[in-house]
Amino acid sequence: MIPIPAVNIASLAQRHRARVLALAGEDGLMVATSAPNVVYCSGYRSMGYDTDPAQRMAAVFTGDEWILVGPMADLWAAQEAAGSGLRYFGYRTFFFDDAEARDTTDTRVVSFATYEEALAAAIAALAGARRALAIEGPPPAMLPAGLAVLPPEDTAALFRRARTIKDADEIALLRYATRETENALAAALAQARAGVSELDLAAEISAWMIRTGIRPGFIAVTSGPRAAFADAHAAPRRLAPGDLLRIDIGGSFQGYWSDTARSAVVGEPSAEIRGVDAAIVAGQRAALALVGPGARSDVLFRATVEAVRAAGLPHYRRHHVGHGLGLDSHEYPTLGPENPVTLEPGMVVNIEAPYYRPGWGGIMYEDTLVITEDGTDRLTRLDAGLVILPA
């Protein structure tokens, strides 16, 4: 286990709001409504996002003030994350026995019947003389007079651009999440052998993550023919000699995601398995050698696929060879053949060139890197290449 980074999440969110406004125009009125962007701008991640698909929250902000809109049930947890000075416009009745703990005359906390009413009130409270509103999704029906709404695609682009470049605190959170997720994967590989089940290994991974403060997200532990199942849950199936084992896992720490993968084989691999693995490793290494500031995503994609083909899989196909990582496990940019993106310092990307063959199995390696001014800072440390497990 490694030390937990000392990051002031409320201060980080304040910098994020300033960054978004710098891109939008300092006199703008911004409203984040998607879960990752609310976390980005408020520092608060509601558990409701995990338990209620209909959970609705918003971070409404200008250069001077901000208001968090959310269920009244979230009030105390939100104040813990954002500070007691938080302005909170809540909705939906929830009963706390907090008569002595909270000043019920505090005008920073206001309750409304519905989310729509709370959001409209928050916008009105901060609109002032502003004439432009950037909001994710449809605005509430009642808006202050004269407030023009930016096209939603422009608002989405603002938040995407702001989140694409990570600062030192965000990279520290991503490094922690990645390292401990990789430690969880290594702990599972140390337990893996013939007779151990996929569920046993998934439990080891989940336990490690939880002990280190990471919320397990996806735990794909697949073996034998199931190793060809992309993004599949672990099953009771037990490992047998000759099986491939593909582990692709990720979780989040204070909202920031990890995503890493490694492969293994039970006992000595066959010549075919060795050949396929060599081709996939060649693609992974080609991508790692090319990624860096100034690299173009489409060039990176072609070089990776061509390296796999040249190394022994001539019909290899992929739709992308990597993606951004941050408050989403898959975020901008996508490293694919279309819509080329030039990589910049501060971006965090994952590199992958997996192989899936139904009825046979799959092999996958995935690495996380920070793009720096003069190269990359690789957050993952395990080498690509099959781990040989006891038969």
C-alpha atoms as a printed R data frame, in Angstrom:
    type eleno elety resid chain resno       x       y       z
1   ATOM     1    CA   MET     A     1   0.000   0.000   0.000
2   ATOM     2    CA   ILE     A     2   1.155   3.540  -0.754
3   ATOM     3    CA   PRO     A     3   0.414   6.808   1.105
4   ATOM     4    CA   ILE     A     4  -2.896   8.476   0.310
5   ATOM     5    CA   PRO     A     5  -2.250  11.823  -1.422
6   ATOM     6    CA   ALA     A     6  -3.039  14.902   0.660
7   ATOM     7    CA   VAL     A     7  -5.307  16.746  -1.762
8   ATOM     8    CA   ASN     A     8  -7.718  19.471  -0.650
9   ATOM     9    CA   ILE     A     9 -10.741  18.498  -2.746
10  ATOM    10    CA   ALA     A    10 -12.655  21.737  -2.064
11  ATOM    11    CA   SER     A    11  -9.680  23.796  -3.221
12  ATOM    12    CA   LEU     A    12  -9.277  21.555  -6.273
13  ATOM    13    CA   ALA     A    13 -12.931  22.107  -7.215
14  ATOM    14    CA   GLN     A    14 -12.494  25.865  -6.816
15  ATOM    15    CA   ARG     A    15  -9.613  25.778  -9.311
16  ATOM    16    CA   HIS     A    16 -11.729  23.686 -11.653
17  ATOM    17    CA   ARG     A    17 -14.539  26.234 -11.636
18  ATOM    18    CA   ALA     A    18 -12.025  28.958 -12.395
19  ATOM    19    CA   ARG     A    19 -10.616  26.921 -15.262
20  ATOM    20    CA   VAL     A    20 -14.027  26.380 -16.824
21  ATOM    21    CA   LEU     A    21 -14.852  30.072 -16.515
22  ATOM    22    CA   ALA     A    22 -11.513  31.070 -18.027
23  ATOM    23    CA   LEU     A    23 -12.421  29.026 -21.090
24  ATOM    24    CA   ALA     A    24 -16.018  30.294 -21.190
25  ATOM    25    CA   GLY     A    25 -15.476  33.934 -20.324
26  ATOM    26    CA   GLU     A    26 -15.116  35.300 -16.814
27  ATOM    27    CA   ASP     A    27 -18.613  36.875 -16.759
28  ATOM    28    CA   GLY     A    28 -20.432  33.662 -17.649
29  ATOM    29    CA   LEU     A    29 -22.942  31.648 -15.654
30  ATOM    30    CA   MET     A    30 -22.147  27.937 -15.791
31  ATOM    31    CA   VAL     A    31 -24.254  24.931 -14.820
32  ATOM    32    CA   ALA     A    32 -22.782  21.420 -14.622
33  ATOM    33    CA   THR     A    33 -25.395  18.645 -14.419
34  ATOM    34    CA   SER     A    34 -23.648  15.411 -15.461
35  ATOM    35    CA   ALA     A    35 -22.185  13.393 -12.593
36  ATOM    36    CA   PRO     A    36 -18.485  13.773 -13.558
37  ATOM    37    CA   ASN     A    37 -18.820  17.510 -14.154
38  ATOM    38    CA   VAL     A    38 -20.707  18.078 -10.898
39  ATOM    39    CA   VAL     A    39 -17.887  16.276  -9.095
40  ATOM    40    CA   TYR     A    40 -15.319  18.286 -11.069
41  ATOM    41    CA   CYS     A    41 -16.873  21.627 -10.112
42  ATOM    42    CA   SER     A    42 -18.067  20.887  -6.579
43  ATOM    43    CA   GLY     A    43 -15.692  18.282  -5.151
44  ATOM    44    CA   TYR     A    44 -18.695  16.276  -3.957
45  ATOM    45    CA   ARG     A    45 -19.544  12.834  -5.279
46  ATOM    46    CA   SER     A    46 -22.983  11.689  -4.184
47  ATOM    47    CA   MET     A    47 -23.505   8.035  -3.344
48  ATOM    48    CA   GLY     A    48 -26.831   8.509  -5.053
49  ATOM    49    CA   TYR     A    49 -25.024   8.294  -8.381
50  ATOM    50    CA   ASP     A    50 -24.319   4.641  -7.543
51  ATOM    51    CA   THR     A    51 -27.750   3.726  -6.221
52  ATOM    52    CA   ASP     A    52 -30.261   5.844  -8.133
53  ATOM    53    CA   PRO     A    53 -30.053   6.167 -11.934
54  ATOM    54    CA   ALA     A    54 -32.409   9.146 -11.692
55  ATOM    55    CA   GLN     A    55 -30.179  11.067  -9.259
56  ATOM    56    CA   ARG     A    56 -30.044  14.729 -10.297
57  ATOM    57    CA   MET     A    57 -27.580  17.346  -9.084
58  ATOM    58    CA   ALA     A    58 -26.096  20.542 -10.442
59  ATOM    59    CA   ALA     A    59 -23.189  22.856  -9.719
60  ATOM    60    CA   VAL     A    60 -24.188  26.430 -10.599
61  ATOM    61    CA   PHE     A    61 -21.339  28.944 -10.567
62  ATOM    62    CA   THR     A    62 -19.917  32.287 -11.591
63  ATOM    63    CA   GLY     A    63 -16.497  33.735 -10.905
64  ATOM    64    CA   ASP     A    64 -17.595  34.915  -7.468
65  ATOM    65    CA   GLU     A    65 -20.164  32.445  -6.146
66  ATOM    66    CA   TRP     A    66 -21.454  28.940  -6.520
67  ATOM    67    CA   ILE     A    67 -24.424  26.858  -5.418
68  ATOM    68    CA   LEU     A    68 -24.774  23.093  -5.247
69  ATOM    69    CA   VAL     A    69 -28.223  21.721  -6.123
70  ATOM    70    CA   GLY     A    70 -29.041  18.245  -4.839
71  ATOM    71    CA   PRO     A    71 -31.321  16.066  -2.706
72  ATOM    72    CA   MET     A    72 -31.791  17.235   0.876
73  ATOM    73    CA   ALA     A    73 -30.572  13.790   1.933
74  ATOM    74    CA   ASP     A    74 -27.104  14.775   0.673
75  ATOM    75    CA   LEU     A    75 -26.812  18.009   2.658
76  ATOM    76    CA   TRP     A    76 -24.462  16.924   5.449
77  ATOM    77    CA   ALA     A    77 -22.213  14.826   3.227
78  ATOM    78    CA   ALA     A    78 -21.989  17.685   0.716
79  ATOM    79    CA   GLN     A    79 -21.027  20.133   3.462
80  ATOM    80    CA   GLU     A    80 -18.329  17.754   4.645
81  ATOM    81    CA   ALA     A    81 -16.824  17.691   1.137
82  ATOM    82    CA   ALA     A    82 -17.273  21.334   0.167
83  ATOM    83    CA   GLY     A    83 -17.139  23.084   3.539
84  ATOM    84    CA   SER     A    84 -19.736  24.430   5.959
85  ATOM    85    CA   GLY     A    85 -20.024  27.673   3.968
86  ATOM    86    CA   LEU     A    86 -21.590  25.811   1.058
87  ATOM    87    CA   ARG     A    87 -24.748  27.274  -0.457
88  ATOM    88    CA   TYR     A    88 -27.027  24.296  -0.943
89  ATOM    89    CA   PHE     A    89 -30.359  24.370  -2.736
90  ATOM    90    CA   GLY     A    90 -31.948  21.064  -1.847
91  ATOM    91    CA   TYR     A    91 -35.025  19.296  -3.060
92  ATOM    92    CA   ARG     A    92 -37.223  16.446  -1.893
93  ATOM    93    CA   THR     A    93 -38.111  16.175   1.767
94  ATOM    94    CA   PHE     A    94 -35.690  14.333   4.040
95  ATOM    95    CA   PHE     A    95 -35.788  14.322   7.825
96  ATOM    96    CA   PHE     A    96 -32.644  14.903   9.868
97  ATOM    97    CA   ASP     A    97 -32.939  15.320  13.613
98  ATOM    98    CA   ASP     A    98 -30.582  18.282  13.349
99  ATOM    99    CA   ALA     A    99 -32.346  21.037  15.218
100 ATOM   100    CA   GLU     A   100 -29.309  21.543  17.464
101 ATOM   101    CA   ALA     A   101 -26.679  20.726  14.851
102 ATOM   102    CA   ARG     A   102 -27.780  23.148  12.139
103 ATOM   103    CA   ASP     A   103 -29.010  26.727  12.160
104 ATOM   104    CA   THR     A   104 -32.382  26.313  10.446
105 ATOM   105    CA   THR     A   105 -32.452  30.063   9.686
106 ATOM   106    CA   ASP     A   106 -29.251  29.775   7.623
107 ATOM   107    CA   THR     A   107 -30.195  31.187   4.213
108 ATOM   108    CA   ARG     A   108 -27.309  29.314   2.575
109 ATOM   109    CA   VAL     A   109 -29.430  26.167   2.792
110 ATOM   110    CA   VAL     A   110 -32.793  26.376   1.016
111 ATOM   111    CA   SER     A   111 -35.289  23.568   0.411
112 ATOM   112    CA   PHE     A   112 -37.521  23.168  -2.645
113 ATOM   113    CA   ALA     A   113 -40.106  20.610  -3.669
114 ATOM   114    CA   THR     A   114 -38.447  19.570  -6.924
115 ATOM   115    CA   TYR     A   115 -35.055  19.548  -8.630
116 ATOM   116    CA   GLU     A   116 -36.371  21.835 -11.382
117 ATOM   117    CA   GLU     A   117 -37.461  24.449  -8.847
118 ATOM   118    CA   ALA     A   118 -34.153  24.284  -6.987
119 ATOM   119    CA   LEU     A   119 -32.130  24.589 -10.197
120 ATOM   120    CA   ALA     A   120 -34.185  27.534 -11.481
121 ATOM   121    CA   ALA     A   121 -33.774  29.303  -8.139
122 ATOM   122    CA   ALA     A   122 -30.017  28.747  -8.110
123 ATOM   123    CA   ILE     A   123 -29.686  30.166 -11.623
124 ATOM   124    CA   ALA     A   124 -31.814  33.183 -10.704
125 ATOM   125    CA   ALA     A   125 -29.776  33.760  -7.530
126 ATOM   126    CA   LEU     A   126 -26.504  34.015  -9.457
127 ATOM   127    CA   ALA     A   127 -27.631  35.455 -12.788
128 ATOM   128    CA   GLY     A   128 -27.385  39.129 -11.820
129 ATOM   129    CA   ALA     A   129 -26.719  41.196 -14.949
130 ATOM   130    CA   ARG     A   130 -25.267  38.268 -16.857
131 ATOM   131    CA   ARG     A   131 -26.640  37.609 -20.312
132 ATOM   132    CA   ALA     A   132 -25.252  34.156 -21.135
133 ATOM   133    CA   LEU     A   133 -25.952  30.776 -19.557
134 ATOM   134    CA   ALA     A   134 -23.966  27.634 -20.339
135 ATOM   135    CA   ILE     A   135 -25.811  24.559 -19.058
136 ATOM   136    CA   GLU     A   136 -25.500  20.858 -19.726
137 ATOM   137    CA   GLY     A   137 -28.780  19.517 -21.036
138 ATOM   138    CA   PRO     A   138 -32.075  21.392 -21.207
139 ATOM   139    CA   PRO     A   139 -32.450  24.505 -19.027
140 ATOM   140    CA   PRO     A   140 -35.327  24.830 -16.554
141 ATOM   141    CA   ALA     A   141 -38.548  26.306 -17.899
142 ATOM   142    CA   MET     A   142 -38.312  29.485 -15.832
143 ATOM   143    CA   LEU     A   143 -35.173  31.542 -16.561
144 ATOM   144    CA   PRO     A   144 -34.373  35.170 -15.729
145 ATOM   145    CA   ALA     A   145 -35.367  37.538 -18.525
146 ATOM   146    CA   GLY     A   146 -32.682  38.266 -21.093
147 ATOM   147    CA   LEU     A   147 -30.536  35.231 -20.253
148 ATOM   148    CA   ALA     A   148 -29.451  33.546 -23.490
149 ATOM   149    CA   VAL     A   149 -28.604  29.840 -23.406
150 ATOM   150    CA   LEU     A   150 -25.461  28.656 -25.202
151 ATOM   151    CA   PRO     A   151 -25.811  25.714 -27.607
152 ATOM   152    CA   PRO     A   152 -25.410  22.476 -25.618
153 ATOM   153    CA   GLU     A   153 -22.564  21.263 -27.835
154 ATOM   154    CA   ASP     A   154 -20.578  24.406 -26.960
155 ATOM   155    CA   THR     A   155 -21.140  23.826 -23.247
156 ATOM   156    CA   ALA     A   156 -20.091  20.182 -23.557
157 ATOM   157    CA   ALA     A   157 -16.923  21.263 -25.357
158 ATOM   158    CA   LEU     A   158 -16.061  23.724 -22.556
159 ATOM   159    CA   PHE     A   159 -16.263  21.087 -19.844
160 ATOM   160    CA   ARG     A   160 -14.453  18.515 -21.994
161 ATOM   161    CA   ARG     A   161 -11.592  20.905 -22.689
162 ATOM   162    CA   ALA     A   162 -11.297  21.890 -19.028
163 ATOM   163    CA   ARG     A   163 -11.170  18.270 -17.854
164 ATOM   164    CA   THR     A   164  -8.756  17.060 -20.540
165 ATOM   165    CA   ILE     A   165  -5.725  18.751 -18.968
166 ATOM   166    CA   LYS     A   166  -5.058  17.556 -15.428
167 ATOM   167    CA   ASP     A   167  -3.178  19.486 -12.746
168 ATOM   168    CA   ALA     A   168  -0.709  18.078 -10.223
169 ATOM   169    CA   ASP     A   169  -3.384  17.216  -7.628
170 ATOM   170    CA   GLU     A   170  -5.498  15.355 -10.170
171 ATOM   171    CA   ILE     A   171  -2.447  13.427 -11.349
172 ATOM   172    CA   ALA     A   172  -1.665  12.540  -7.716
173 ATOM   173    CA   LEU     A   173  -5.172  11.108  -7.305
174 ATOM   174    CA   LEU     A   174  -4.915   9.197 -10.593
175 ATOM   175    CA   ARG     A   175  -1.462   7.882  -9.630
176 ATOM   176    CA   TYR     A   176  -2.781   6.598  -6.315
177 ATOM   177    CA   ALA     A   177  -5.819   4.954  -7.900
178 ATOM   178    CA   THR     A   178  -3.677   3.365 -10.607
179 ATOM   179    CA   ARG     A   179  -0.930   2.091  -8.293
180 ATOM   180    CA   GLU     A   180  -3.299   0.535  -5.794
181 ATOM   181    CA   THR     A   181  -5.410  -0.999  -8.548
182 ATOM   182    CA   GLU     A   182  -2.253  -2.493  -9.988
183 ATOM   183    CA   ASN     A   183  -1.314  -3.746  -6.516
184 ATOM   184    CA   ALA     A   184  -4.744  -5.400  -6.325
185 ATOM   185    CA   LEU     A   185  -4.147  -7.050  -9.687
186 ATOM   186    CA   ALA     A   186  -0.700  -8.265  -8.574
187 ATOM   187    CA   ALA     A   187  -2.205  -9.689  -5.364
188 ATOM   188    CA   ALA     A   188  -4.750 -11.633  -7.428
189 ATOM   189    CA   LEU     A   189  -2.073 -12.982  -9.768
190 ATOM   190    CA   ALA     A   190  -0.099 -14.142  -6.722
191 ATOM   191    CA   GLN     A   191  -3.123 -16.226  -5.678
192 ATOM   192    CA   ALA     A   192  -3.983 -17.507  -9.152
193 ATOM   193    CA   ARG     A   193  -3.315 -21.165  -9.962
194 ATOM   194    CA   ALA     A   194  -5.187 -24.210 -11.185
195 ATOM   195    CA   GLY     A   195  -8.301 -24.787  -9.056
196 ATOM   196    CA   VAL     A   196  -8.791 -21.159  -8.025
197 ATOM   197    CA   SER     A   197 -12.008 -19.594  -9.328
198 ATOM   198    CA   GLU     A   198 -12.544 -16.315 -11.132
199 ATOM   199    CA   LEU     A   199 -14.740 -15.263  -8.206
200 ATOM   200    CA   ASP     A   200 -11.891 -15.965  -5.760
201 ATOM   201    CA   LEU     A   201  -9.611 -13.637  -7.711
202 ATOM   202    CA   ALA     A   202 -12.293 -10.967  -8.083
203 ATOM   203    CA   ALA     A   203 -12.828 -11.061  -4.313
204 ATOM   204    CA   GLU     A   204  -9.085 -10.567  -3.713
205 ATOM   205    CA   ILE     A   205  -9.063  -7.581  -6.060
206 ATOM   206    CA   SER     A   206 -12.187  -6.017  -4.550
207 ATOM   207    CA   ALA     A   207 -10.909  -6.477  -0.984
208 ATOM   208    CA   TRP     A   208  -7.598  -4.771  -1.807
209 ATOM   209    CA   MET     A   209  -9.372  -1.871  -3.468
210 ATOM   210    CA   ILE     A   210 -11.742  -1.349  -0.557
211 ATOM   211    CA   ARG     A   211  -8.898  -1.501   1.979
212 ATOM   212    CA   THR     A   212  -7.114   1.288   0.107
213 ATOM   213    CA   GLY     A   213 -10.154   3.533  -0.312
214 ATOM   214    CA   ILE     A   214 -10.862   2.723  -3.940
215 ATOM   215    CA   ARG     A   215 -14.459   2.135  -4.995
216 ATOM   216    CA   PRO     A   216 -14.457  -0.977  -7.214
217 ATOM   217    CA   GLY     A   217 -15.900  -0.154 -10.607
218 ATOM   218    CA   PHE     A   218 -15.408  -3.020 -13.030
219 ATOM   219    CA   ILE     A   219 -13.719  -6.296 -12.109
220 ATOM   220    CA   ALA     A   220 -13.412  -8.384 -15.282
221 ATOM   221    CA   VAL     A   221 -11.682 -11.637 -14.331
222 ATOM   222    CA   THR     A   222 -12.143 -14.109 -17.175
223 ATOM   223    CA   SER     A   223 -10.409 -17.414 -17.871
224 ATOM   224    CA   GLY     A   224 -10.225 -20.113 -20.538
225 ATOM   225    CA   PRO     A   225 -12.749 -19.459 -23.326
226 ATOM   226    CA   ARG     A   226 -14.314 -16.748 -21.154
227 ATOM   227    CA   ALA     A   227 -11.134 -14.687 -21.559
228 ATOM   228    CA   ALA     A   228 -12.603 -13.642 -24.916
229 ATOM   229    CA   PHE     A   229 -15.579 -12.025 -23.180
230 ATOM   230    CA   ALA     A   230 -14.904  -8.293 -23.145
231 ATOM   231    CA   ASP     A   231 -16.072  -6.545 -19.948
232 ATOM   232    CA   ALA     A   232 -17.627  -9.669 -18.426
233 ATOM   233    CA   HIS     A   233 -18.217 -10.281 -14.729
234 ATOM   234    CA   ALA     A   234 -16.276 -13.000 -12.944
235 ATOM   235    CA   ALA     A   235 -17.924 -16.442 -12.796
236 ATOM   236    CA   PRO     A   236 -17.555 -19.508 -10.536
237 ATOM   237    CA   ARG     A   237 -15.377 -21.136 -13.233
238 ATOM   238    CA   ARG     A   238 -12.115 -22.559 -11.855
239 ATOM   239    CA   LEU     A   239  -8.780 -22.206 -13.602
240 ATOM   240    CA   ALA     A   240  -7.426 -25.310 -15.341
241 ATOM   241    CA   PRO     A   241  -4.023 -26.122 -16.885
242 ATOM   242    CA   GLY     A   242  -3.588 -24.405 -20.243
243 ATOM   243    CA   ASP     A   243  -6.144 -21.664 -19.485
244 ATOM   244    CA   LEU     A   244  -5.571 -18.054 -20.369
245 ATOM   245    CA   LEU     A   245  -6.473 -15.562 -17.638
246 ATOM   246    CA   ARG     A   246  -7.375 -11.996 -18.585
247 ATOM   247    CA   ILE     A   247  -7.874  -9.421 -15.837
248 ATOM   248    CA   ASP     A   248  -9.171  -5.947 -16.730
249 ATOM   249    CA   ILE     A   249 -10.070  -3.860 -13.686
250 ATOM   250    CA   GLY     A   250 -10.757  -0.311 -12.599
251 ATOM   251    CA   GLY     A   251 -12.070   1.705  -9.706
252 ATOM   252    CA   SER     A   252 -12.249   5.279  -8.520
253 ATOM   253    CA   PHE     A   253 -10.540   7.170  -5.728
254 ATOM   254    CA   GLN     A   254 -12.262  10.430  -4.785
255 ATOM   255    CA   GLY     A   255 -13.883  10.258  -8.211
256 ATOM   256    CA   TYR     A   256 -10.707   9.632 -10.227
257 ATOM   257    CA   TRP     A   257 -10.527   6.356 -12.125
258 ATOM   258    CA   SER     A   258  -8.000   3.634 -12.686
259 ATOM   259    CA   ASP     A   259  -8.102   1.183 -15.586
260 ATOM   260    CA   THR     A   260  -5.470  -1.487 -16.046
261 ATOM   261    CA   ALA     A   261  -5.188  -4.992 -17.469
262 ATOM   262    CA   ARG     A   262  -2.758  -7.919 -17.519
263 ATOM   263    CA   SER     A   263  -2.854 -11.508 -18.763
264 ATOM   264    CA   ALA     A   264  -1.567 -14.863 -17.557
265 ATOM   265    CA   VAL     A   265  -1.586 -18.551 -18.462
266 ATOM   266    CA   VAL     A   266  -1.909 -21.605 -16.220
267 ATOM   267    CA   GLY     A   267   1.179 -23.722 -16.797
268 ATOM   268    CA   GLU     A   268   3.434 -23.593 -19.829
269 ATOM   269    CA   PRO     A   269   1.775 -21.773 -22.741
270 ATOM   270    CA   SER     A   270   1.321 -23.426 -26.112
271 ATOM   271    CA   ALA     A   271   3.221 -22.160 -29.134
272 ATOM   272    CA   GLU     A   272   0.033 -20.512 -30.388
273 ATOM   273    CA   ILE     A   273  -0.525 -18.664 -27.123
274 ATOM   274    CA   ARG     A   274   3.091 -17.516 -27.096
275 ATOM   275    CA   GLY     A   275   2.760 -16.267 -30.663
276 ATOM   276    CA   VAL     A   276  -0.440 -14.313 -30.035
277 ATOM   277    CA   ASP     A   277   0.976 -12.841 -26.850
278 ATOM   278    CA   ALA     A   278   4.144 -11.740 -28.641
279 ATOM   279    CA   ALA     A   279   2.048  -9.906 -31.246
280 ATOM   280    CA   ILE     A   280  -0.084  -8.120 -28.650
281 ATOM   281    CA   VAL     A   281   2.998  -7.161 -26.621
282 ATOM   282    CA   ALA     A   282   4.595  -5.796 -29.807
283 ATOM   283    CA   GLY     A   283   1.575  -3.562 -30.368
284 ATOM   284    CA   GLN     A   284   1.571  -2.365 -26.765
285 ATOM   285    CA   ARG     A   285   5.272  -1.528 -26.891
286 ATOM   286    CA   ALA     A   286   4.918   0.263 -30.228
287 ATOM   287    CA   ALA     A   287   2.215   2.478 -28.765
288 ATOM   288    CA   LEU     A   288   4.190   3.181 -25.586
289 ATOM   289    CA   ALA     A   289   7.197   4.184 -27.704
290 ATOM   290    CA   LEU     A   290   5.174   6.686 -29.736
291 ATOM   291    CA   VAL     A   291   2.904   8.276 -27.158
292 ATOM   292    CA   GLY     A   292   3.981  11.699 -25.945
293 ATOM   293    CA   PRO     A   293   3.484  15.451 -26.489
294 ATOM   294    CA   GLY     A   294   2.715  16.197 -30.122
295 ATOM   295    CA   ALA     A   295   1.756  12.614 -30.998
296 ATOM   296    CA   ARG     A   296  -1.397  12.324 -33.090
297 ATOM   297    CA   SER     A   297  -4.044   9.832 -32.087
298 ATOM   298    CA   ASP     A   298  -4.644   8.531 -35.630
299 ATOM   299    CA   VAL     A   299  -0.916   7.992 -36.248
300 ATOM   300    CA   LEU     A   300  -0.611   6.217 -32.912
301 ATOM   301    CA   PHE     A   301  -3.579   4.015 -33.784
302 ATOM   302    CA   ARG     A   302  -2.201   2.947 -37.169
303 ATOM   303    CA   ALA     A   303   1.283   2.247 -35.799
304 ATOM   304    CA   THR     A   304  -0.110   0.082 -32.986
305 ATOM   305    CA   VAL     A   305  -2.385  -1.992 -35.229
306 ATOM   306    CA   GLU     A   306   0.346  -2.402 -37.847
307 ATOM   307    CA   ALA     A   307   2.822  -3.555 -35.180
308 ATOM   308    CA   VAL     A   308   0.418  -6.280 -34.030
309 ATOM   309    CA   ARG     A   309  -0.172  -7.398 -37.607
310 ATOM   310    CA   ALA     A   310   3.533  -7.456 -38.451
311 ATOM   311    CA   ALA     A   311   4.311  -9.484 -35.315
312 ATOM   312    CA   GLY     A   312   2.031 -12.383 -36.180
313 ATOM   313    CA   LEU     A   313  -1.659 -11.411 -36.304
314 ATOM   314    CA   PRO     A   314  -2.083 -10.141 -39.889
315 ATOM   315    CA   HIS     A   315  -5.871  -9.809 -39.623
316 ATOM   316    CA   TYR     A   316  -5.859  -7.904 -36.310
317 ATOM   317    CA   ARG     A   317  -8.549  -5.208 -36.041
318 ATOM   318    CA   ARG     A   318  -9.396  -2.557 -33.451
319 ATOM   319    CA   HIS     A   319 -11.643   0.477 -33.179
320 ATOM   320    CA   HIS     A   320  -9.240   2.315 -30.835
321 ATOM   321    CA   VAL     A   321  -5.976   1.697 -28.975
322 ATOM   322    CA   GLY     A   322  -6.599   3.856 -25.951
323 ATOM   323    CA   HIS     A   323  -8.558   6.639 -24.303
324 ATOM   324    CA   GLY     A   324  -8.413   9.418 -21.779
325 ATOM   325    CA   LEU     A   325  -8.787   8.767 -18.064
326 ATOM   326    CA   GLY     A   326 -10.000  10.980 -15.252
327 ATOM   327    CA   LEU     A   327 -13.419  11.416 -13.644
328 ATOM   328    CA   ASP     A   328 -14.668   8.917 -16.218
329 ATOM   329    CA   SER     A   329 -13.018   5.567 -16.894
330 ATOM   330    CA   HIS     A   330 -13.235   6.371 -20.611
331 ATOM   331    CA   GLU     A   331 -13.045  10.013 -21.522
332 ATOM   332    CA   TYR     A   332 -11.669  12.340 -24.195
333 ATOM   333    CA   PRO     A   333  -9.548  11.764 -26.197
334 ATOM   334    CA   THR     A   334 -10.201   8.450 -27.936
335 ATOM   335    CA   LEU     A   335  -7.048   7.144 -29.632
336 ATOM   336    CA   GLY     A   336  -8.652   5.916 -32.816
337 ATOM   337    CA   PRO     A   337  -8.409   6.266 -36.598
338 ATOM   338    CA   GLU     A   338 -10.844   9.184 -36.892
339 ATOM   339    CA   ASN     A   339 -11.144  12.694 -35.434
340 ATOM   340    CA   PRO     A   340  -7.386  12.997 -34.795
341 ATOM   341    CA   VAL     A   341  -6.237  14.622 -31.562
342 ATOM   342    CA   THR     A   342  -2.753  15.918 -30.808
343 ATOM   343    CA   LEU     A   343  -1.641  14.852 -27.331
344 ATOM   344    CA   GLU     A   344  -0.707  17.663 -24.962
345 ATOM   345    CA   PRO     A   345   1.120  17.910 -21.614
346 ATOM   346    CA   GLY     A   346  -1.317  17.277 -18.767
347 ATOM   347    CA   MET     A   347  -3.406  14.732 -20.629
348 ATOM   348    CA   VAL     A   348  -3.731  11.299 -19.016
349 ATOM   349    CA   VAL     A   349  -4.255   8.426 -21.443
350 ATOM   350    CA   ASN     A   350  -4.589   4.667 -21.372
351 ATOM   351    CA   ILE     A   351  -2.884   2.503 -23.996
352 ATOM   352    CA   GLU     A   352  -4.361  -0.885 -24.952
353 ATOM   353    CA   ALA     A   353  -4.339  -3.291 -27.890
354 ATOM   354    CA   PRO     A   354  -6.407  -6.263 -26.663
355 ATOM   355    CA   TYR     A   355  -7.201  -9.440 -28.567
356 ATOM   356    CA   TYR     A   356 -10.423 -11.454 -28.219
357 ATOM   357    CA   ARG     A   357 -11.130 -14.750 -29.994
358 ATOM   358    CA   PRO     A   358 -14.392 -16.472 -28.993
359 ATOM   359    CA   GLY     A   359 -13.861 -20.136 -28.169
360 ATOM   360    CA   TRP     A   360 -10.130 -19.606 -27.638
361 ATOM   361    CA   GLY     A   361  -9.633 -16.758 -25.161
362 ATOM   362    CA   GLY     A   362  -8.158 -13.292 -24.975
363 ATOM   363    CA   ILE     A   363  -4.979 -11.403 -24.115
364 ATOM   364    CA   MET     A   364  -4.804  -7.815 -22.921
365 ATOM   365    CA   TYR     A   365  -2.385  -5.296 -21.451
366 ATOM   366    CA   GLU     A   366  -3.336  -1.763 -20.466
367 ATOM   367    CA   ASP     A   367  -1.106   1.053 -19.256
368 ATOM   368    CA   THR     A   368  -1.791   4.563 -17.942
369 ATOM   369    CA   LEU     A   369   0.490   7.471 -18.801
370 ATOM   370    CA   VAL     A   370   0.637  11.197 -18.104
371 ATOM   371    CA   ILE     A   371   1.741  13.279 -21.084
372 ATOM   372    CA   THR     A   372   4.532  15.588 -19.908
373 ATOM   373    CA   GLU     A   373   6.442  18.446 -21.542
374 ATOM   374    CA   ASP     A   374   9.266  16.152 -22.639
375 ATOM   375    CA   GLY     A   375   7.701  12.680 -22.786
376 ATOM   376    CA   THR     A   376   5.500  10.650 -20.468
377 ATOM   377    CA   ASP     A   377   5.193   9.656 -16.841
378 ATOM   378    CA   ARG     A   378   4.006   6.068 -16.748
379 ATOM   379    CA   LEU     A   379   1.701   5.408 -13.814
380 ATOM   380    CA   THR     A   380   1.473   1.623 -14.301
381 ATOM   381    CA   ARG     A   381   4.597  -0.395 -13.526
382 ATOM   382    CA   LEU     A   382   3.899  -4.039 -14.348
383 ATOM   383    CA   ASP     A   383   5.498  -5.253 -17.572
384 ATOM   384    CA   ALA     A   384   3.479  -6.545 -20.513
385 ATOM   385    CA   GLY     A   385   3.834 -10.256 -21.149
386 ATOM   386    CA   LEU     A   386   2.179 -13.425 -19.913
387 ATOM   387    CA   VAL     A   387   2.527 -14.317 -16.255
388 ATOM   388    CA   ILE     A   388   3.073 -18.090 -15.917
389 ATOM   389    CA   LEU     A   389   0.816 -19.460 -13.166
390 ATOM   390    CA   PRO     A   390   1.209 -22.739 -11.248
391 ATOM   391    CA   ALA     A   391  -0.684 -25.593 -12.880
